[in-house]
Short mmCIF file of C-alpha atoms and ligand atoms in Angstrom, two decimals:
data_model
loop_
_atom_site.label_atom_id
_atom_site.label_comp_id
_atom_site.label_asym_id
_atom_site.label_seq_id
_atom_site.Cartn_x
_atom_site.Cartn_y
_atom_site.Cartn_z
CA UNK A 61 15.40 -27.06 12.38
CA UNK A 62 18.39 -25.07 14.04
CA UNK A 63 18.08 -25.48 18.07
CA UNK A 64 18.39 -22.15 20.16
CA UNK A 65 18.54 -21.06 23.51
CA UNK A 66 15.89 -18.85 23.53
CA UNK A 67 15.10 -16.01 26.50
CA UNK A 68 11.76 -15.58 26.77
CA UNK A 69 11.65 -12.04 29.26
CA UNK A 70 7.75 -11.81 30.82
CA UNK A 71 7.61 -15.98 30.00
CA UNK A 72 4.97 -16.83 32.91
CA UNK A 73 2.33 -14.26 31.48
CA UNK A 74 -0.55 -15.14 29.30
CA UNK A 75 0.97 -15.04 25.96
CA UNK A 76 4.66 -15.73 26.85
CA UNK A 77 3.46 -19.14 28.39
CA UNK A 78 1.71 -20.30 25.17
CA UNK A 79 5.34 -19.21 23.64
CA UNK A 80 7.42 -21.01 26.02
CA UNK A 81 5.64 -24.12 25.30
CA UNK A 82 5.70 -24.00 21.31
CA UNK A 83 8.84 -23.32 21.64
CA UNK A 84 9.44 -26.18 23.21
CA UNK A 85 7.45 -28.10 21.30
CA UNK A 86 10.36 -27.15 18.48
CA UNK A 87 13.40 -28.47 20.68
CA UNK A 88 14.45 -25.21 21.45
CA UNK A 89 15.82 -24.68 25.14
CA UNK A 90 13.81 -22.10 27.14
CA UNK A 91 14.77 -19.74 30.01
CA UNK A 92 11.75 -18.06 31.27
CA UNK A 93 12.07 -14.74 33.13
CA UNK A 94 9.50 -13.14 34.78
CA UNK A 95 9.06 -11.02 37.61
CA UNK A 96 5.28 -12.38 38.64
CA UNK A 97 3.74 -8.86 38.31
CA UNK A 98 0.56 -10.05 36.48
CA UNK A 99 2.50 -13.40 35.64
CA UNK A 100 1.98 -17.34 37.34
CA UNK A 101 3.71 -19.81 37.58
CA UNK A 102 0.48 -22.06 37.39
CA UNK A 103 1.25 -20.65 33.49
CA UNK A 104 4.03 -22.48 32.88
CA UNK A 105 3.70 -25.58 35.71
CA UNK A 106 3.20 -28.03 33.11
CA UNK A 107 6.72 -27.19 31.59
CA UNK A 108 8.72 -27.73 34.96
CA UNK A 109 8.80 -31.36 33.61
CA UNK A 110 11.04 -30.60 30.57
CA UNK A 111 14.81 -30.73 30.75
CA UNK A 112 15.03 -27.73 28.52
CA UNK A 113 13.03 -25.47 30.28
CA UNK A 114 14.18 -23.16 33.34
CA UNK A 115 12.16 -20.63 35.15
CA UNK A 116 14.19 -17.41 36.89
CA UNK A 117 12.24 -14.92 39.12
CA UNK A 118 13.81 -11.51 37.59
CA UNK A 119 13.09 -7.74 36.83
CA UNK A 120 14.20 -6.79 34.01
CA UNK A 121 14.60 -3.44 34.99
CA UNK A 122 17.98 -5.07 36.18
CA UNK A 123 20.56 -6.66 34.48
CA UNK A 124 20.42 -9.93 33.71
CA UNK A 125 23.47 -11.97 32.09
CA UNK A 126 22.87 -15.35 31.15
CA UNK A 127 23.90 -16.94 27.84
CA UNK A 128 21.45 -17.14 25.39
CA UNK A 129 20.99 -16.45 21.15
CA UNK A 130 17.56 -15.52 20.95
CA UNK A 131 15.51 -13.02 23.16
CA UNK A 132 11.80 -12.60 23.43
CA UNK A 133 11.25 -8.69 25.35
CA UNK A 134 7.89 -9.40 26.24
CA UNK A 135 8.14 -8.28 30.14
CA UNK A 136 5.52 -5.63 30.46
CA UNK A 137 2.09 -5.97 32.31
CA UNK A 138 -0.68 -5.17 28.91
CA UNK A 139 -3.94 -4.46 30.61
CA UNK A 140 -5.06 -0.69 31.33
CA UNK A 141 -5.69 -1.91 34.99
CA UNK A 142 -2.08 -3.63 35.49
CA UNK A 143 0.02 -1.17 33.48
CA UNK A 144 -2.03 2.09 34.99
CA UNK A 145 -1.21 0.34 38.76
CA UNK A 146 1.92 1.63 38.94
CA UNK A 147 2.90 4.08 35.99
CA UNK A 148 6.19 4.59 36.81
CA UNK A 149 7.42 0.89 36.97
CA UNK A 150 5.64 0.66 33.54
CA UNK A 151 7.88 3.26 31.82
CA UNK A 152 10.45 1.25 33.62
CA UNK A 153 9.95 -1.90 32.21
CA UNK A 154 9.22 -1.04 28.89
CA UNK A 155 12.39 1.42 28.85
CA UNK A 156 15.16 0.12 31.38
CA UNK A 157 14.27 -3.28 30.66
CA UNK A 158 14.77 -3.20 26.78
CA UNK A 159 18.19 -1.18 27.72
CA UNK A 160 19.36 -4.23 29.64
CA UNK A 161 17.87 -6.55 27.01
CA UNK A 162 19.57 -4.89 24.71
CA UNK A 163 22.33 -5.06 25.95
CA UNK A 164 22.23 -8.32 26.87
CA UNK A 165 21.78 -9.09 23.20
CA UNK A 166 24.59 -7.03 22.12
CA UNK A 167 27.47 -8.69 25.04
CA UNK A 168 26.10 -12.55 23.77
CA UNK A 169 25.35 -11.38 19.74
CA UNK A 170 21.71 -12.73 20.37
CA UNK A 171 18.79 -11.88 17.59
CA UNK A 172 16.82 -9.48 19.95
CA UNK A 173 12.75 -9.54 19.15
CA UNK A 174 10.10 -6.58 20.91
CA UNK A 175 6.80 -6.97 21.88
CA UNK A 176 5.62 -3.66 21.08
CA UNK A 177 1.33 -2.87 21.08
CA UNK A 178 -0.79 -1.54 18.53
CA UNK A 179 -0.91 1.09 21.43
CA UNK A 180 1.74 2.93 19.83
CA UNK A 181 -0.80 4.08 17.37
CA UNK A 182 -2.63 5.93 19.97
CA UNK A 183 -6.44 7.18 18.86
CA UNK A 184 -5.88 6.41 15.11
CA UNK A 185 -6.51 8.88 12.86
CA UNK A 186 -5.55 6.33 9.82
CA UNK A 187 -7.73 3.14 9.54
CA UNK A 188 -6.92 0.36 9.71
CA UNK A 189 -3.18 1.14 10.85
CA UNK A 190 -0.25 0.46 8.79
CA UNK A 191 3.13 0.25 9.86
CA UNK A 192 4.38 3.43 8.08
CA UNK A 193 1.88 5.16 10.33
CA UNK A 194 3.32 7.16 12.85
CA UNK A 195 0.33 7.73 15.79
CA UNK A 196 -1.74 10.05 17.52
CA UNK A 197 -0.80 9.26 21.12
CA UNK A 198 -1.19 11.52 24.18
CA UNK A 199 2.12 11.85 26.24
CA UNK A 200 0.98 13.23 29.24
CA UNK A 201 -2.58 10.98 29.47
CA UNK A 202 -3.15 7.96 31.93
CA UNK A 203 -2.43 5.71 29.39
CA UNK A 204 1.21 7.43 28.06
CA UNK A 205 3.16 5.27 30.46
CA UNK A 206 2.53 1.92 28.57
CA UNK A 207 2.23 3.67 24.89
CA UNK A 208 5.14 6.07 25.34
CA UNK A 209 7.11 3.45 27.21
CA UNK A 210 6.67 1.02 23.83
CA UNK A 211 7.37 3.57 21.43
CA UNK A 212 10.99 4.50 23.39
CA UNK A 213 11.73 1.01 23.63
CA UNK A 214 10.99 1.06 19.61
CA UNK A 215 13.33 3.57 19.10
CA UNK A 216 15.97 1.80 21.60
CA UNK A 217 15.72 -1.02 19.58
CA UNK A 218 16.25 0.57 15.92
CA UNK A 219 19.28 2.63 17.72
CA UNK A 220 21.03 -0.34 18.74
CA UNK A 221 20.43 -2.23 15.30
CA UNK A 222 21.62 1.16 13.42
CA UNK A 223 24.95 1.82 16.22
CA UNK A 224 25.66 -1.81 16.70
CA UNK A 225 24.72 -3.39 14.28
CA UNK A 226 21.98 -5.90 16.39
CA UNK A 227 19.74 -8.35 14.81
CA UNK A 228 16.40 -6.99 15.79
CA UNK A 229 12.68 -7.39 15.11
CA UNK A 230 10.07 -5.11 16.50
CA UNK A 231 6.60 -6.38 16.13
CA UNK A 232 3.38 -4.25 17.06
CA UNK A 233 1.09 -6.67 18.80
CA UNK A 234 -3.02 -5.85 18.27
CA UNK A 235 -5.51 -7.25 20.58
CA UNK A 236 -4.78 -10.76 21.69
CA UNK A 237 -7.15 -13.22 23.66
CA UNK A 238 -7.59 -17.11 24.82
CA UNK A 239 -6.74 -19.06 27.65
CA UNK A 240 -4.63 -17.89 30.59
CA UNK A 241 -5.54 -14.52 30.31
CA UNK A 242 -5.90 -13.41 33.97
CA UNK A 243 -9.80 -13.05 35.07
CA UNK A 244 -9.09 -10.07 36.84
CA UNK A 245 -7.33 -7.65 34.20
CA UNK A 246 -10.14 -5.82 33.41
CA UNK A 247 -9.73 -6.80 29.03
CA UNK A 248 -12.66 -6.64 27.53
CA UNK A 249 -12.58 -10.39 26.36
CA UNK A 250 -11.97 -11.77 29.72
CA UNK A 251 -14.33 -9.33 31.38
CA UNK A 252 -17.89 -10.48 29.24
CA UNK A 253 -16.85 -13.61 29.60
CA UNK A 254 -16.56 -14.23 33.13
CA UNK A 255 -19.49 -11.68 34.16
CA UNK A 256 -21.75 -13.97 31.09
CA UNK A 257 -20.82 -16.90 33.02
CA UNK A 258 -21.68 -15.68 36.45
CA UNK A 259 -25.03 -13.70 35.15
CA UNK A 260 -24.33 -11.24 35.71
CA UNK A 261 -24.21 -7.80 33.39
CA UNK A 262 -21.71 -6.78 31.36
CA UNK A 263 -19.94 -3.86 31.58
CA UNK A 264 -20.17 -2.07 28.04
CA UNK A 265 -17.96 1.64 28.43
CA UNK A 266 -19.17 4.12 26.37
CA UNK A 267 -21.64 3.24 23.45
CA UNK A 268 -20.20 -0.02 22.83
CA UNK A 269 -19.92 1.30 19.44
CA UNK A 270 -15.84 1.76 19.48
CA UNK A 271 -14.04 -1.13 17.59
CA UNK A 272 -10.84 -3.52 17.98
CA UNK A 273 -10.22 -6.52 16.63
CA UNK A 274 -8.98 -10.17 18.10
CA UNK A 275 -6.43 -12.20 17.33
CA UNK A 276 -6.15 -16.15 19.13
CA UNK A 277 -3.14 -16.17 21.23
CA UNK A 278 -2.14 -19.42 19.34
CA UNK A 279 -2.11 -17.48 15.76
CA UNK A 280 -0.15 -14.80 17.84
CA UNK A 281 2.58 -16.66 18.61
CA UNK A 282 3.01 -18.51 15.18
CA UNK A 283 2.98 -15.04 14.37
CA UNK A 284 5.94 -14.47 16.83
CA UNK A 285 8.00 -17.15 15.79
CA UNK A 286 7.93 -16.38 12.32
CA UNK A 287 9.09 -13.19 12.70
CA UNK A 288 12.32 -14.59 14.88
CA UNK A 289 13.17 -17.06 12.05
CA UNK A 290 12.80 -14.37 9.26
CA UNK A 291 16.18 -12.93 7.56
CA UNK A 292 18.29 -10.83 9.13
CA UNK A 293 16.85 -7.93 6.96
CA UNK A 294 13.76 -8.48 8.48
CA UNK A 295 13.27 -6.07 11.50
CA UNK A 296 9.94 -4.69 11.48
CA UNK A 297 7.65 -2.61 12.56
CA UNK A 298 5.82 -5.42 11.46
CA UNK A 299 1.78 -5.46 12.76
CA UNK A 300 0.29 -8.71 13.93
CA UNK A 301 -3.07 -9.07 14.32
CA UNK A 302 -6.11 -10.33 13.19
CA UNK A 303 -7.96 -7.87 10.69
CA UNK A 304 -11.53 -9.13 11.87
CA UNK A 305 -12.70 -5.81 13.37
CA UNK A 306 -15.87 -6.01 15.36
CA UNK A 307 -17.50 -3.43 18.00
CA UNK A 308 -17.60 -3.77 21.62
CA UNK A 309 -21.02 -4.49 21.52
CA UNK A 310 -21.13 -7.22 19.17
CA UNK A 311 -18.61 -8.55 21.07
CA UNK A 312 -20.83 -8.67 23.96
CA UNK A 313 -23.54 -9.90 21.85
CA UNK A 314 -21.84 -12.93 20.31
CA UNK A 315 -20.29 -13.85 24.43
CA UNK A 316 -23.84 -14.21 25.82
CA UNK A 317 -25.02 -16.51 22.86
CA UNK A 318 -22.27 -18.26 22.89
CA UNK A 319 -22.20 -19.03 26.77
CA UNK A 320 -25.86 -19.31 27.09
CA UNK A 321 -25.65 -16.65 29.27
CA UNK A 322 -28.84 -14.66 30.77
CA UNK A 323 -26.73 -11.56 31.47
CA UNK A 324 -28.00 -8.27 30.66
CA UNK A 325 -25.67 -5.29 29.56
CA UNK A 326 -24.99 -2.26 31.91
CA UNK A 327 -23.14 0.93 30.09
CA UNK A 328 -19.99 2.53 32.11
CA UNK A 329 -17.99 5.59 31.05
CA UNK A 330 -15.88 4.93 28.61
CA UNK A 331 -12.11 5.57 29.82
CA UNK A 332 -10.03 8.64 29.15
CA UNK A 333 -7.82 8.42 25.90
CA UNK A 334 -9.62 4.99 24.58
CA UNK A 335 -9.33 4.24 20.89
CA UNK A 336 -12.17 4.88 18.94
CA UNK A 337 -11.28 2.11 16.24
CA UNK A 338 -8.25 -0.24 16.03
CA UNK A 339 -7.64 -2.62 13.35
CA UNK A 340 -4.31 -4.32 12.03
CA UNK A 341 -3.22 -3.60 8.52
CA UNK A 342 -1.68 -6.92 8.40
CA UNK A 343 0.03 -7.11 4.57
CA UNK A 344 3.18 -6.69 5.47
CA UNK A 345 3.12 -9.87 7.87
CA UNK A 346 1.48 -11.80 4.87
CA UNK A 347 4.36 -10.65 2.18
CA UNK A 348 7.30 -10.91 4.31
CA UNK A 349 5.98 -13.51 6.96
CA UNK A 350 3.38 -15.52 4.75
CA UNK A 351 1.39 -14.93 8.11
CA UNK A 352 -2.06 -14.82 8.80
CA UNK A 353 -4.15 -15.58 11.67
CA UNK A 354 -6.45 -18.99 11.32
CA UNK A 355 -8.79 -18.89 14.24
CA UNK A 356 -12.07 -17.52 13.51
CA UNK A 357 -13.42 -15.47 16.29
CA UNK A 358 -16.43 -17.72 17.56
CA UNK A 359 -14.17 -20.69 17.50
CA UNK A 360 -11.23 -18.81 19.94
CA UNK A 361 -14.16 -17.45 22.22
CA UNK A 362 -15.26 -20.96 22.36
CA UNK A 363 -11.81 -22.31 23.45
CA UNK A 364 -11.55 -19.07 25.84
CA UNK A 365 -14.87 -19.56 27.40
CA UNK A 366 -13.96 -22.87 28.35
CA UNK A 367 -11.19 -22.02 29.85
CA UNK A 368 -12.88 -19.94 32.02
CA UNK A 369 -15.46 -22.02 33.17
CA UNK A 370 -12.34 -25.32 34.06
CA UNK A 371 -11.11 -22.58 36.02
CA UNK A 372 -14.12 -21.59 37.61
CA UNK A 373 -14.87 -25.47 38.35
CA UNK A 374 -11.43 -25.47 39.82
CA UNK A 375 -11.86 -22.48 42.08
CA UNK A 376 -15.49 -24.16 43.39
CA UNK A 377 -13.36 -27.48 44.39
CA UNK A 378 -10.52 -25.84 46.24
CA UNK A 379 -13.63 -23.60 48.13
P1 LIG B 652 0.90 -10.39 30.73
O1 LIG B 652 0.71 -9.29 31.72
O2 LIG B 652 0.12 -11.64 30.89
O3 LIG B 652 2.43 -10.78 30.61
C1 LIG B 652 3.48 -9.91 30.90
C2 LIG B 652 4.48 -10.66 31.75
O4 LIG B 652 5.59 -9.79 32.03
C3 LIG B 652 3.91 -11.11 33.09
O5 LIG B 652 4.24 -12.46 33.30
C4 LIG B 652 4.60 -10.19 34.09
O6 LIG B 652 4.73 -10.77 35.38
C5 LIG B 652 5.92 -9.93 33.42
N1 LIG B 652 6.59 -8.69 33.83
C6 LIG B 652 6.04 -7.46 33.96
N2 LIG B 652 6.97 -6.59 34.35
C7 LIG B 652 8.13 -7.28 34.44
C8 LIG B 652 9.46 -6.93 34.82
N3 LIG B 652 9.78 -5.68 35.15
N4 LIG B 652 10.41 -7.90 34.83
C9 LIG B 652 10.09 -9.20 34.49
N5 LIG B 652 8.85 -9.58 34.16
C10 LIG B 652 7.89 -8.63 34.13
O7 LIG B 652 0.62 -9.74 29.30
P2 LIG B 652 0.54 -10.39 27.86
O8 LIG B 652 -0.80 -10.10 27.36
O9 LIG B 652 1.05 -11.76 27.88
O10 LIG B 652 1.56 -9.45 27.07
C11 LIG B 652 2.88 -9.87 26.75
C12 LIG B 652 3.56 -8.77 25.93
O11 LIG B 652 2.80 -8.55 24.74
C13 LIG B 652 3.64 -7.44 26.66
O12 LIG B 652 4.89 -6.84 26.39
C14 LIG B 652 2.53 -6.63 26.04
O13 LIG B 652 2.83 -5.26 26.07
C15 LIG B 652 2.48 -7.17 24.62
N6 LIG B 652 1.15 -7.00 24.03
C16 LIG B 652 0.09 -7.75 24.45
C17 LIG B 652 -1.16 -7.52 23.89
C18 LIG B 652 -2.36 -8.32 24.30
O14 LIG B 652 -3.45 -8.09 23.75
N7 LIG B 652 -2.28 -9.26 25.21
C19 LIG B 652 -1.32 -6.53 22.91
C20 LIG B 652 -0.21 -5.77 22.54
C21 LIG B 652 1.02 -6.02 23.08
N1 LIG B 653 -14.33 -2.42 27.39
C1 LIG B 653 -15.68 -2.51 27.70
N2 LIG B 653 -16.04 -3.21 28.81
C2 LIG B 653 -15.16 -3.85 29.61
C3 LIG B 653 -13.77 -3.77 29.29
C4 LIG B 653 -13.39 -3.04 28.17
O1 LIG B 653 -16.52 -1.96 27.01
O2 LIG B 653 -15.58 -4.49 30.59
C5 LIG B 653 -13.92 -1.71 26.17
C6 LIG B 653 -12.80 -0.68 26.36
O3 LIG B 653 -13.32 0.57 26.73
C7 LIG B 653 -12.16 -0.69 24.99
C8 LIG B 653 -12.35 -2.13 24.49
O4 LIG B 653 -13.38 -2.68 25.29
O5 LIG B 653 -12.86 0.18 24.12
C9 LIG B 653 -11.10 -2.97 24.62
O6 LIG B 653 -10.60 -2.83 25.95
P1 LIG B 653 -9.33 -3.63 26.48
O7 LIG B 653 -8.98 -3.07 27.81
O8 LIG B 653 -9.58 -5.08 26.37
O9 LIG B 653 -8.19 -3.32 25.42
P2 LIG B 653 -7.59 -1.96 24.81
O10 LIG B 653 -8.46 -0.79 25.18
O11 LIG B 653 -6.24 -1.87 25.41
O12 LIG B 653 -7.61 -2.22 23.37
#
């Protein structure tokens, strides 16, 4: 296998870590940027030991020059509660950070890959979404910074493959969950599970009866790296996700059997602009990627529930 140096931009968050590590785990040398807006660098402490990894405190809403052939852009914070903090420094990232990634990539010839979101399908009016679909998103709503930001970092990228001929890939992440998702970003996943483990209720919003559907982190970023290794004609939009849709409420339902929980459920209003359905129309990844996600959903809760409760244990120890 070839060995890269591979930036990995937004490296200490939840799913960057788990791609720092494979990509490791390949050989590959790995400089991990990261700002430590919803990032740690508890994430990534067990890869201070290698030789080929780095870690550099940046924001990538300024330039960066370092010498690399291979980019991850996944810098931007992906929870409503994180990315709704502070709006404007969400636009930012998404859209002055993939103009300095960009042209990063361009000044070093480096194979550029986005981390875009199913969230540039807005409320869905096609189900489930295909690639060729082009949204229903609300530009002016609380959730436009993050979805409007992704879509003009889209169209950055597809500009500079079109003017300068880049090597880019652009893939539209759904739903992603498992360990080292932050406890406190208010995703559904992490939410039922830590309120199931304390007893307490958990907080359905709306009927419960809107859908998405969850992919393992670890199928994610095989997902990931086999879109960086495709052919150079290979640049996306390219959905990954896992096509397993499910309602909110049978995801609550299948957390409190599975933890042996006693909670009880307590309904919220459901948030302005929330997707009614979401759901990954994920042929193109199998044709061009021969990608599909593995982990069923009871078996990545599992791993995700422990999780939770080690760090819970951990959190009792230290007091
Ligand atoms: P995360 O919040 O755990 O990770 C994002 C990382 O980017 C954090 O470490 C954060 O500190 C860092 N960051 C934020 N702003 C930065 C800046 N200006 N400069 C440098 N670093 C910055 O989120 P995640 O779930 O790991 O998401 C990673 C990427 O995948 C994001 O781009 C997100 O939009 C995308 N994505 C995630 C999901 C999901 O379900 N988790 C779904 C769709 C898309
Ligand atoms: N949700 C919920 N209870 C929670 C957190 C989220 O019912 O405690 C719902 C939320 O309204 C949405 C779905 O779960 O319909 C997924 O929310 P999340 O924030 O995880 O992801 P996104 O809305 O970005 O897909």
């Amino acid at each position: 296998m070839p060995y890269h140096r591979v930036l990995v931009t937004g490296g200490a968050g939840f799913i960057g870590s788990h791609l720092c590590e494979r990509l490791l785990e390949q050989g590959h040398e790995v400089l991990c940027v990261d700002n430590f807006y919803t990032g740690r660098r508890t994430n990534v402490a067990r890869l201070f030991s290698s030789p080929n990894f780095e870690l550099m405190r940046h924001d990538i809403t300024f330039p960066l020059y370092v010498e690399v052939d291979r980019i991850f852009n996944l810098a931007c914070p992906a929870s409503p509660i994180h990315y709704q903090f502070d709006p404007v420094q969400t636009t930012k990232t998404s859209v002055h950070g993939a103009i300095n990634v960009l042209g990063l990539a361009k000044r070093v010839k480096a194979r550029v890959l986005q981390a875009s979101t199913s969230e540039v399908y807005g409320d869905p009016s096609v189900h489930p979404q295909t690639e060729d679909y082009n949204g229903n998103v609300n530009p002016i709503g609380p959730r436009a910074c993050y979805d409007e930001g992704k879509r003009c970092a889209e169209t950055l990228f597809f500009d500079y493959h079109r003017q300068h001929g880049l090597s880019i890939r652009v893939t539209r992440i759904f739903n992603t969950y498992g360990p080292r998702m932050l406890a406190n970003d208010g995703r559904v996943v992490s939410n039922f599970i830590i309120s199931a483990l304390r007893g307490e209720p958990l907080t359905l919003y709306g009927s419960g009866t809107q859908t998405r559907s969850f992919c393992y982190v670890d199928d994610l970023v095989d997902g990931l790296i086999r879109l960086m290794d495709a052919p150079d004609d290979v640049t996306g939009p390219i959905n990954l996700g896992n096509p397993h849709e499910i309602t909110v409420t049978e995801l609550a339902e299948t957390v409190v059997r599975l933890t042996g929980s006693s909670s009880t459920f307590a309904t919220h209003p459901l948030p302005a602009d929330d997707p009614k359905q979401r759901q990954p129309d994920i042929s193109l990844a199998r044709e061009t990627l021969g990608w599909a996600p593995k982990m069923p959903l009871e078996a990545g809760l599992r791993a995700t529930i422990e999780y939770f409760r080690q760090e819970f244990e951990l959190e009792r120890i230290a007091g």
